[in-house]
Structure formats: structure tokens, C-alpha cells
CSV table of C-alpha atoms in Angstrom, one decimal:
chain,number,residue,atom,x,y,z
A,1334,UNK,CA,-35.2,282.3,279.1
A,1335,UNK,CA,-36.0,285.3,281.6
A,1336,UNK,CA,-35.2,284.7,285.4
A,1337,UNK,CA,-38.3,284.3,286.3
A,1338,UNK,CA,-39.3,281.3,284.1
A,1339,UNK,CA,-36.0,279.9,285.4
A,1340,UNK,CA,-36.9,280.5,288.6
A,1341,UNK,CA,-40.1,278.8,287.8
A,1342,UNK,CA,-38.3,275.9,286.5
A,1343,UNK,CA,-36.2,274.9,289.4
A,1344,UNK,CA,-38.9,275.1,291.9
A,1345,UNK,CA,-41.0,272.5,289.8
A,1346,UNK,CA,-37.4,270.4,289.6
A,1347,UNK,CA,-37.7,270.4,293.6
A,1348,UNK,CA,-41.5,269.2,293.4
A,1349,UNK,CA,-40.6,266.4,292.2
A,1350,UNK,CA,-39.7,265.6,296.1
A,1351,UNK,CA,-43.5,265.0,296.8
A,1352,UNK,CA,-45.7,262.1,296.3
A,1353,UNK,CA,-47.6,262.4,292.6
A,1354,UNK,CA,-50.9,262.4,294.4
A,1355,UNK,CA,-50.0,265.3,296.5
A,1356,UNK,CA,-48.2,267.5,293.4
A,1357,UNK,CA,-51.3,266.7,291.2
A,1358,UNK,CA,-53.1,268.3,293.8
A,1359,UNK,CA,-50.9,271.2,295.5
A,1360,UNK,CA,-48.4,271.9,292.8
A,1361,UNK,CA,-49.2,275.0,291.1
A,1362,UNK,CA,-50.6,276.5,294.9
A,1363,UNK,CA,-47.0,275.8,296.3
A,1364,UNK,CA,-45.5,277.1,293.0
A,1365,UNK,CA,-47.5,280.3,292.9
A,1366,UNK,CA,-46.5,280.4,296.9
A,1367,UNK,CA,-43.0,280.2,296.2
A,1368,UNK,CA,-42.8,282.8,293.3
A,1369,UNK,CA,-44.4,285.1,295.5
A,1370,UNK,CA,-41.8,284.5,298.4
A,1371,UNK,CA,-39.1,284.8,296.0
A,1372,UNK,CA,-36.8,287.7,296.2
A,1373,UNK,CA,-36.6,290.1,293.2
A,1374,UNK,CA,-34.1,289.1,290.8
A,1375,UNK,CA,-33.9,285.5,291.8
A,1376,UNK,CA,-32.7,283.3,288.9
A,1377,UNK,CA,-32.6,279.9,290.9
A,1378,UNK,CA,-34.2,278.1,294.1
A,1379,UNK,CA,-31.8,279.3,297.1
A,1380,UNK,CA,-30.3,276.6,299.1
A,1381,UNK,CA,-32.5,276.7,302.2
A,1382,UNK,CA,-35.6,276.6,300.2
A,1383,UNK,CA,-34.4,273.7,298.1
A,1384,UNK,CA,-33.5,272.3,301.6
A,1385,UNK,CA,-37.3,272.9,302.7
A,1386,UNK,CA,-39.3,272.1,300.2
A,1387,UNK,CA,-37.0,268.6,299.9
A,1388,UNK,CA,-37.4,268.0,303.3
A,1389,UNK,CA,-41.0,268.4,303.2
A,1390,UNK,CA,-41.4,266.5,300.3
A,1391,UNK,CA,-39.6,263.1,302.1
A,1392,UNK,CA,-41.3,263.5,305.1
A,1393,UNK,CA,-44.9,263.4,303.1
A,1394,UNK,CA,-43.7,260.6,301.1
A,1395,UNK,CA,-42.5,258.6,304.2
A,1396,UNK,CA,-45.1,259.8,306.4
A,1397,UNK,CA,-48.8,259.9,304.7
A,1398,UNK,CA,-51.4,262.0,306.9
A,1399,UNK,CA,-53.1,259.2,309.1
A,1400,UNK,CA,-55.5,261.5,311.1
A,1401,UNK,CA,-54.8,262.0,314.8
A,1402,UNK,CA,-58.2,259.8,315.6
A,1403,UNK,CA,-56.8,256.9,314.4
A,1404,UNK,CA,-54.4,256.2,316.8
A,1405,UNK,CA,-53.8,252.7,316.8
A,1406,UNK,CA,-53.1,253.1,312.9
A,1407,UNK,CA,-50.8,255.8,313.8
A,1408,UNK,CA,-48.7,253.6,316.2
A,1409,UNK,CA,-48.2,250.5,314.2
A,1410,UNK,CA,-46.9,252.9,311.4
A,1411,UNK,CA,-44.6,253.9,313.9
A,1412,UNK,CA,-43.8,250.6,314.8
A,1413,UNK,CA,-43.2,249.5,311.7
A,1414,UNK,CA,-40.8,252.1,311.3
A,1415,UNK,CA,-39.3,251.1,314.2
A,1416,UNK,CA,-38.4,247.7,313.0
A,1417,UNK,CA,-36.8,249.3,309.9
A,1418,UNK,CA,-34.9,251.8,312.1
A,1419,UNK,CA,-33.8,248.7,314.1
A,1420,UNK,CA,-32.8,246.4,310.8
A,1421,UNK,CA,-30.7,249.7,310.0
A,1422,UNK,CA,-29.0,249.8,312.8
A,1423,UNK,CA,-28.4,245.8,312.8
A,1424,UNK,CA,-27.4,246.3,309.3
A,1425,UNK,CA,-24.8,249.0,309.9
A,1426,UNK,CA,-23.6,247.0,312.8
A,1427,UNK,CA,-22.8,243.9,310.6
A,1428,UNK,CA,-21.0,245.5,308.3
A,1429,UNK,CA,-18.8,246.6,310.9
A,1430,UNK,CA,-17.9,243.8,312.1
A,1431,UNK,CA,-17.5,241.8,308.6
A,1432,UNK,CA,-15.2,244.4,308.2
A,1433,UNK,CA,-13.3,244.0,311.3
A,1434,UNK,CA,-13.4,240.0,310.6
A,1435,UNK,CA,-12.4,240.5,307.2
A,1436,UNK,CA,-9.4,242.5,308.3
A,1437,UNK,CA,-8.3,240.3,310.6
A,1438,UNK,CA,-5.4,238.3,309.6
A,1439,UNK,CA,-6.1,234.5,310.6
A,1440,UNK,CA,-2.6,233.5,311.1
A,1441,UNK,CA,-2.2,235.9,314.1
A,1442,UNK,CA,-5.2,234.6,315.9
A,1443,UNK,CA,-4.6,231.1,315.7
A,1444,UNK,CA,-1.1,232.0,317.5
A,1445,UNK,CA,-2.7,234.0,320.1
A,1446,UNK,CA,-4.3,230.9,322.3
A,1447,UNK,CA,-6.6,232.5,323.8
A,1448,UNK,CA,-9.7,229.5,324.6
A,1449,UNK,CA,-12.9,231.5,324.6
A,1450,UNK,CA,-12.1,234.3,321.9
A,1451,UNK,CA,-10.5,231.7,319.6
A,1452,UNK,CA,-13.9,229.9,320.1
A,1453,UNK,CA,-15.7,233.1,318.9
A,1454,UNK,CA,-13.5,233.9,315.9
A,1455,UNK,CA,-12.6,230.4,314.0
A,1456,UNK,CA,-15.5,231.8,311.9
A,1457,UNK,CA,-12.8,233.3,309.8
A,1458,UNK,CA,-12.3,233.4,306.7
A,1459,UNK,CA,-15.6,235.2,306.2
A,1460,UNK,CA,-18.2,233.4,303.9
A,1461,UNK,CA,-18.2,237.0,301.4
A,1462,UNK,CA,-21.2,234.9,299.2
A,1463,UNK,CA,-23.1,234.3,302.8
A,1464,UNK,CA,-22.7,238.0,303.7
A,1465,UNK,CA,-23.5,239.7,300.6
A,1466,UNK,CA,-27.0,237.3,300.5
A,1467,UNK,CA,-27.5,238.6,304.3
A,1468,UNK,CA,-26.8,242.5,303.6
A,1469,UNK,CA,-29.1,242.3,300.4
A,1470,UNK,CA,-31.2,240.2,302.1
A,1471,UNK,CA,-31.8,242.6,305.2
A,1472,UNK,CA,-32.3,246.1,302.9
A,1473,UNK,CA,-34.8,243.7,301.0
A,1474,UNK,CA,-36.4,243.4,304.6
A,1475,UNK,CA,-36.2,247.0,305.4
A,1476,UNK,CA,-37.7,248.1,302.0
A,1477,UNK,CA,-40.1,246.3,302.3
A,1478,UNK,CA,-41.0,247.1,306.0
A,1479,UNK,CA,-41.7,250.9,304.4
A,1480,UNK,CA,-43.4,250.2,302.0
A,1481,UNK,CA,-45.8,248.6,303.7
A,1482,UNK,CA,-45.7,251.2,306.4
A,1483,UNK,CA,-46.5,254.1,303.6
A,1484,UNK,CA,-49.6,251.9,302.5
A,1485,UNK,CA,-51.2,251.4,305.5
A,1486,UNK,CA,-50.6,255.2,305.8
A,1487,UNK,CA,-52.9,255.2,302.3
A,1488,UNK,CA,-55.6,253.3,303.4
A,1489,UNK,CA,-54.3,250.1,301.4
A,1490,UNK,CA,-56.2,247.4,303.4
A,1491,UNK,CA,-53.6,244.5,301.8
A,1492,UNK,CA,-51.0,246.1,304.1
A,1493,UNK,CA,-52.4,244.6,307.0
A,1494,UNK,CA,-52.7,241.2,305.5
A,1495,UNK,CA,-48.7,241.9,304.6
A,1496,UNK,CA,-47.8,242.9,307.7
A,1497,UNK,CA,-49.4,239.6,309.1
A,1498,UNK,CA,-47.8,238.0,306.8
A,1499,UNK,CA,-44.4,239.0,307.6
A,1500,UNK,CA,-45.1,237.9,311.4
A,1501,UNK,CA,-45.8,234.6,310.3
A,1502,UNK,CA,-42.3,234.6,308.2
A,1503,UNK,CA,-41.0,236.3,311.6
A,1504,UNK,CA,-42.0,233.5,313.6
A,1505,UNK,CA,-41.0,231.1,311.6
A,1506,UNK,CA,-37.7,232.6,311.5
A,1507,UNK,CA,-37.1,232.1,314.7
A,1508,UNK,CA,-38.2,228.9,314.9
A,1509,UNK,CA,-35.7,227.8,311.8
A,1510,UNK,CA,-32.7,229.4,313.9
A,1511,UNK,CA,-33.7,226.9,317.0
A,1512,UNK,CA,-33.9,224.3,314.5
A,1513,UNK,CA,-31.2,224.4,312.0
A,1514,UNK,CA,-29.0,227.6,313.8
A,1515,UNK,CA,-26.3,227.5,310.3
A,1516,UNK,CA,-28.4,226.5,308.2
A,1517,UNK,CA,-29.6,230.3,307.8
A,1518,UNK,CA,-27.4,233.0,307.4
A,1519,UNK,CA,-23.8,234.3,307.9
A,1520,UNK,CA,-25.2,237.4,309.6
A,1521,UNK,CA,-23.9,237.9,313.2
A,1522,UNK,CA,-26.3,238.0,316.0
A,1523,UNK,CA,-29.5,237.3,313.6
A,1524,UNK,CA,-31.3,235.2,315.9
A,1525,UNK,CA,-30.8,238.3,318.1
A,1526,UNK,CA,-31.9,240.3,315.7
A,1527,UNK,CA,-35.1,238.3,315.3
A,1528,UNK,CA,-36.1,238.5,319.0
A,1529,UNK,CA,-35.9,242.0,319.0
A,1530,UNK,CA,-37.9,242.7,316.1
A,1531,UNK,CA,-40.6,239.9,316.7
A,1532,UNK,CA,-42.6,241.2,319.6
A,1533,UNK,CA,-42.1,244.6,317.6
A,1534,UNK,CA,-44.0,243.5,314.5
A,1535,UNK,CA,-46.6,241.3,316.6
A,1536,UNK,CA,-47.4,244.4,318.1
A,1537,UNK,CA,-47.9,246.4,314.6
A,1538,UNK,CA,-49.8,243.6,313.9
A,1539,UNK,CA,-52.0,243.2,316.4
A,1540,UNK,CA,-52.6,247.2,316.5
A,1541,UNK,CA,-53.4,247.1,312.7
A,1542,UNK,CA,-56.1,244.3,313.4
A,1543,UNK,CA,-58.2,246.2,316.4
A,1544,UNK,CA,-61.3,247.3,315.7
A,1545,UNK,CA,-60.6,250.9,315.5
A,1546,UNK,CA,-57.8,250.2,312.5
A,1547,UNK,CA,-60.4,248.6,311.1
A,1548,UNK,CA,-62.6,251.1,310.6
A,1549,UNK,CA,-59.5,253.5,309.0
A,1550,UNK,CA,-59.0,251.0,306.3
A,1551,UNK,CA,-62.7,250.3,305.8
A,1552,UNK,CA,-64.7,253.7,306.0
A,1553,UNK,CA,-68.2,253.5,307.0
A,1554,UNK,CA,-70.8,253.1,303.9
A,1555,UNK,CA,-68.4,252.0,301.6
A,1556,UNK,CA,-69.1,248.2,302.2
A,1557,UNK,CA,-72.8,248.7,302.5
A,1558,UNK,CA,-75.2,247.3,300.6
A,1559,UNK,CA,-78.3,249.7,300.0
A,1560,UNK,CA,-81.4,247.9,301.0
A,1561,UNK,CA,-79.9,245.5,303.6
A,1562,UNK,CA,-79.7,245.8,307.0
B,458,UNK,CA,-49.2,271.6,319.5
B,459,UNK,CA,-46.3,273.1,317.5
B,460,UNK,CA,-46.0,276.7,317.4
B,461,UNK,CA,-45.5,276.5,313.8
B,462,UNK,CA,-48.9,274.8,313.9
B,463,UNK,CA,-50.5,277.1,316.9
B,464,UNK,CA,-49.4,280.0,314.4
B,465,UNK,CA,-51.2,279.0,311.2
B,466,UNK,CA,-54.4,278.2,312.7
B,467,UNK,CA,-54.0,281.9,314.5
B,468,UNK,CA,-53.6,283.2,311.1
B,469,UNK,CA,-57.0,281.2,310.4
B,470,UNK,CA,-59.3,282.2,312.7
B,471,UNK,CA,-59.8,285.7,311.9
B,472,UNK,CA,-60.9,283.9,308.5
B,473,UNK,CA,-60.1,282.1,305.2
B,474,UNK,CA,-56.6,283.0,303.9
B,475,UNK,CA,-54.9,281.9,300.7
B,476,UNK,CA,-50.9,280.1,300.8
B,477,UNK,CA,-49.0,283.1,301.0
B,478,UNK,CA,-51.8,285.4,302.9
B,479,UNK,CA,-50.8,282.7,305.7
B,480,UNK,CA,-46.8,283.1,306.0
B,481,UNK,CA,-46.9,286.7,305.7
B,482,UNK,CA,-49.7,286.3,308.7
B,483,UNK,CA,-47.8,284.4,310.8
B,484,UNK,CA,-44.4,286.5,310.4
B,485,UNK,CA,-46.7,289.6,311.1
B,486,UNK,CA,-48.4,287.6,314.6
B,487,UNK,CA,-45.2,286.4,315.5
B,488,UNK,CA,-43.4,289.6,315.5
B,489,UNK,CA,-41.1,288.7,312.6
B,490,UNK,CA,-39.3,286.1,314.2
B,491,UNK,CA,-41.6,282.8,312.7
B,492,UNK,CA,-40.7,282.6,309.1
B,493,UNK,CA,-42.5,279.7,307.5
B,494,UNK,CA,-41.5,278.1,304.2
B,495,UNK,CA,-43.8,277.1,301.8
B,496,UNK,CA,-42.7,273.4,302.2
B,497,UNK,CA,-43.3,273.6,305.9
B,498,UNK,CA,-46.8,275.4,305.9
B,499,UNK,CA,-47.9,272.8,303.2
B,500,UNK,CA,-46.8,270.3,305.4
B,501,UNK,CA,-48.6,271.3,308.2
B,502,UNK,CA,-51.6,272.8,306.0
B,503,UNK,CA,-51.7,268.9,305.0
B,504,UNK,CA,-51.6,267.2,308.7
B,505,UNK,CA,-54.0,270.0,309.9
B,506,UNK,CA,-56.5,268.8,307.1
B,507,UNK,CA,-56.2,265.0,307.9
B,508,UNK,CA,-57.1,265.8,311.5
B,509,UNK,CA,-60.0,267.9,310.3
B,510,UNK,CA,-58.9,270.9,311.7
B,511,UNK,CA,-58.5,273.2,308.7
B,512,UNK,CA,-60.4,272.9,304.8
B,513,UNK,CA,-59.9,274.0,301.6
B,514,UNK,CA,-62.1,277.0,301.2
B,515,UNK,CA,-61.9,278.4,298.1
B,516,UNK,CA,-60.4,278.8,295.0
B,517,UNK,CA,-59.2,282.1,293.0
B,518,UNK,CA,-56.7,282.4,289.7
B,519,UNK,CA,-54.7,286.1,289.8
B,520,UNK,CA,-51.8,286.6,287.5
B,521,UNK,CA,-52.4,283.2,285.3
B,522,UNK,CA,-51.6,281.5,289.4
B,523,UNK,CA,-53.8,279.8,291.8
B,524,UNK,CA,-54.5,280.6,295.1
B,525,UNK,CA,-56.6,278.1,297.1
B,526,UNK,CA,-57.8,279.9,300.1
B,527,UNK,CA,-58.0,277.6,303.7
B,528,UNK,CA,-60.4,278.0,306.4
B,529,UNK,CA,-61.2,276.7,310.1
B,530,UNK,CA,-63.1,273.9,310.8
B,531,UNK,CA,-65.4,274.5,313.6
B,532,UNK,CA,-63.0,271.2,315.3
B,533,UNK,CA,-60.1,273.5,314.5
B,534,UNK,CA,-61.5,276.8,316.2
B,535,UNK,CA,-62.6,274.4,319.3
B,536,UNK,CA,-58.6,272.9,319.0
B,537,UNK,CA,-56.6,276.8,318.9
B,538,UNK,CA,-59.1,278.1,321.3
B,539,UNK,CA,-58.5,275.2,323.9
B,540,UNK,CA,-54.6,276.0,323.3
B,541,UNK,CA,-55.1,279.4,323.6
B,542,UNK,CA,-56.6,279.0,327.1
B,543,UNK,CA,-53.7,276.6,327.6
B,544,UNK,CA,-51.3,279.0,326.7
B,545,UNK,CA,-52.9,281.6,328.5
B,546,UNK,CA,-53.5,279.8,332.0
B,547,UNK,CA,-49.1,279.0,332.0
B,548,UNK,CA,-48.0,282.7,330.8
B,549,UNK,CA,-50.8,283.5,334.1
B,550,UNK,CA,-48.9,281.7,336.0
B,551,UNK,CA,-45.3,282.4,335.3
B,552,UNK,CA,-46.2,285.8,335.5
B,553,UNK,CA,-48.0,285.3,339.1
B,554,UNK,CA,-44.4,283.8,340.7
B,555,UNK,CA,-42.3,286.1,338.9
B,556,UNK,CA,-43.9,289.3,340.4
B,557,UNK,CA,-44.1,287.4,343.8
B,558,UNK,CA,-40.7,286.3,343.7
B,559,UNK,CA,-39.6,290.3,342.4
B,560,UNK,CA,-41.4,291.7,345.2
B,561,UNK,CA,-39.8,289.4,347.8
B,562,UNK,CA,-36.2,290.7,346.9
B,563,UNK,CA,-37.3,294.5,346.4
């Protein structure tokens, strides 16, 4: 195989970044733009273009092109990023400190008398089952706060119903942890969790249901019907 | 605006260029210091066409490879020429102070 085919090769490898739809329809201009940016002699994709074209290809995938008109679209995308961002966080956080419980050796603390912290940490021994429900549980969550994102980015109407939908699980989330606060999880701080996020994805919702989101999903003339008025 | 993005629609408005016509444009406008990579200009190429400021112009094989050329939209030429003037009316004024303030200390 001569370099250049080789070349060729990897650079397609790296394309493999970008969403189908966008390949299908920019592939062979970005591959005929990096051969010609290629140094002589090249035999494979250097590091910082692999790095770039990588890059790029995330950010498209995470980040469809919502045009700068539609603005409210725009910002519940970012919104609903935002709740994902904060789930991460949350998540990262609870791992932490099931780790620190976990490590904790029980015998010690029970010696140590101290009123308020014992209060805190009779928790201990950790539910592991609880826990591993909660961490799947909340990447579930956070999957599934992108994905949605990403479609509304598309034009995908049903993520607006979705997203409603998850404000109405939301809220009733909230209300279960008034209710019934063990019932739930073994997560720490979830009800916390769940106030913070709530007025978060109300507002996503709320932008993704205005009029002007509204005509983003639903372009004008599509849902017309020639002949009526 | 981004300069990355200010730069590309420069290389634009003096007409329709193809992929690469537009990174060796920008290095050249820039003075060799704004290298875009292909993953970055097709990035940008692809924001720039959601907001309606650029378009695919035309379409050209060479070498067995294709080359799809982009142009201005007149939105876009309205958007760089606006920034221009933007640009413009700050370098005006940091110039302005800086030659007062040097002729106060000489």
C-alpha cells in the first residue's frame, strides 16, 4: 500500500468521529481537504490533526447546529446540558463519598462518641446493592438527558414531549422523597440533588414549549394543507 | 464573533472559495499566524451555514477529489461588514489614546 493511500486510510479512521449525516455529506470534501494539507511524505494522520478532526467530530455530535435565531431552542439545549453537567458532578461526588464510607472502619466510629456525627454516619455498612442501582441509575439519567438534548438539536419534535416528560418524573421525584424519604435511594444528598436540577429542567421545558421553539420544530408550510385557510 | 470565524468569512467576501482555497486564505490574511485545521473550518463552515451566513456554492471534481466551493450570503456580507466596522471603530480608538497619551510624555 503506498503512503498516500495509507494516509488516506487513517484520515477516514478519524471520520468516523462525526455524526453519519454529516460524513455522508462532508466526508470526501474534508478528506480531499486533509490530503491537500498533508505534508509530503506523510504515511499517517499526525497527532494534532487526529486531535482536531476528533475534537470537531464530538463537538458536532454533542452539539447539532441550532441556528442563532432560534434562541430559546438554543438555551434549553444548554440547559439540558446543564442538568447533565450537574448529575456528573453529583455523580462524581457520590462516589467519593461511598468511598470514604466504605473505607471507614465501623468499629472506630462507634468508639468515638461523638452525638451529631455519629448521627450522620450510623448509615454504615454501606447498602453496595442500593448504591450500584443509584450510580447506574444516575448515568441512565444523564444519558438520557443528552440524548434528548442532541434531538431537539435535530429538529426531533418527541424531544420536547420527553423532556416534559422527565419534569413530570422530576416532580414526582421530589414529591416521593417528602413522602417516603428511604424508600428511594441510597444516594447521598438526592433530594438535594433533585431541587437543584428541577427548576433547571422546568426551565428547559418551558423554553422548548414558547412559541418561537415551536416554530423550530415545526417549519412553516410543512403542516399546511393546500387549499385551506 | 470568533476570529477564527471573523477570518473565514474575510476569506469569503472577496468570493466563493473551495475547503482548502479557505485555510490557505486565512493564513495568508492573518499574516501566517491563524492556521485553521480542516476539522475546525468544517466546524465553523457548518455553524456559519445554520445561521445562514455562508452557502454551499458550487461543486468541482480535480484529481478524482471533490471540492465544494462556499460563498456569502447576502446575511453573511451584512454580519462581517457590521464586525468590520466594529473592529474598526475599537482599533480607532485605541489608537486615538495611545498617540494622546505618547504625546503627553514626549
Amino acid at each position: 500500500m503506498t503512503d498516500q493511500a495509507n494516509l488516506e486510510r487513517g484520515y477516514r479512521r478519524l471520520l468516523a468521529w462525526y455524526p453519519r449525516a454529516f460524513r455522508r455529506e462532508h466526508g470526501p470534501e474534508i478528506l480531499a481537504v486533509l490530503m491537500a494539507c498533508a505534508p509530503d511524505g506523510r504515511r499517517r494522520p499526525g497527532l494534532a490533526a487526529s486531535a482536531d478532526l476528533i475534537r470537531s467530530g464530538l463537538r458536532m455530535r454533542l452539539r447539532p447546529s441550532v441556528p442563532r435565531s432560534a434562541r430559546t431552542v438554543r438555551a434549553a439545549i444548554g440547559l439540558m446540558y446543564a442538568v447533565a453537567a450537574l448529575r456528573t458532578v453529583y455523580l462524581i461526588n457520590a462516589v467519593y463519598v461511598f468511598i470514604v464510607l466504605a473505607c471507614i472502619d465501623d468499629n472506630k466510629i462507634h468508639h468515638m462518641r461523638l452525638p451529631e456525627v455519629t448521627g450522620a454516619l450510623q448509615v454504615p455498612p454501606v447498602n453496595i446493592a442500593g448504591f450500584t442501582v443509584g450510580i447506574v441509575g444516575q448515568l441512565a439519567v444523564i444519558a438520557v438527558w443528552l440524548w434528548i438534548a442532541r434531538a431537539a438539536g435535530q429538529r426531533r419534535n418527541w424531544a420536547r414531549t420527553a423532556a416534559a416528560a422527565l419534569l413530570g418524573l422530576a416532580t414526582l421525584e421530589i414529591a416521593l422523597f417528602f413522602a417516603a424519604p428511604r424508600l428511594i435511594t441510597d444516594m447521598p444528598d438526592a433530594p438535594a440533588l433533585a431541587m437543584l436540577t428541577w427548576p433547571v429542567v422546568a426551565a428547559a421545558v418551558w423554553l422548548l414549549w414558547r412559541p418561537a421553539s415551536t416554530a423550530f420544530f415545526k417549519p412553516t408550510g410543512s403542516t399546511q394543507v393546500p387549499g385551506k385557510s | 464573533m470568533q476570529e477564527a470565524t471573523f477570518l473565514i468569512l474575510t476569506a469569503l467576501a472577496g468570493g466563493s472559495q473551495h475547503g482548502y482555497g479557505i485555510i490557505t486564505d486565512v493564513r495568508e490574511i492573518s499574516g501566517g499566524r491563524v492556521r485553521l485545521r480542516p476539522g475546525t473550518l468544517y466546524t465553523a463552515l457548518d455553524r456559519l451555514r445554520a445561521d445562514q451566513l455562508v452557502e454551499p456554492d458550487r461543486e468541482e471534481i480535480v484529481d478524482g477529489r471533490l471540492r465544494r466551493y462556499y460563498r456569502l450570503t447576502p446575511a453573511g456580507g451584512k454580519r462581517l461588514r457590521a464586525e468590520a466596522g466594529r473592529l474598526q471603530a475599537h482599533a480607532t480608538a485605541a489608537l486615538t489614546r495611545l498617540n494622546l497619551a505618547g504625546g503627553m510624555a514626549g
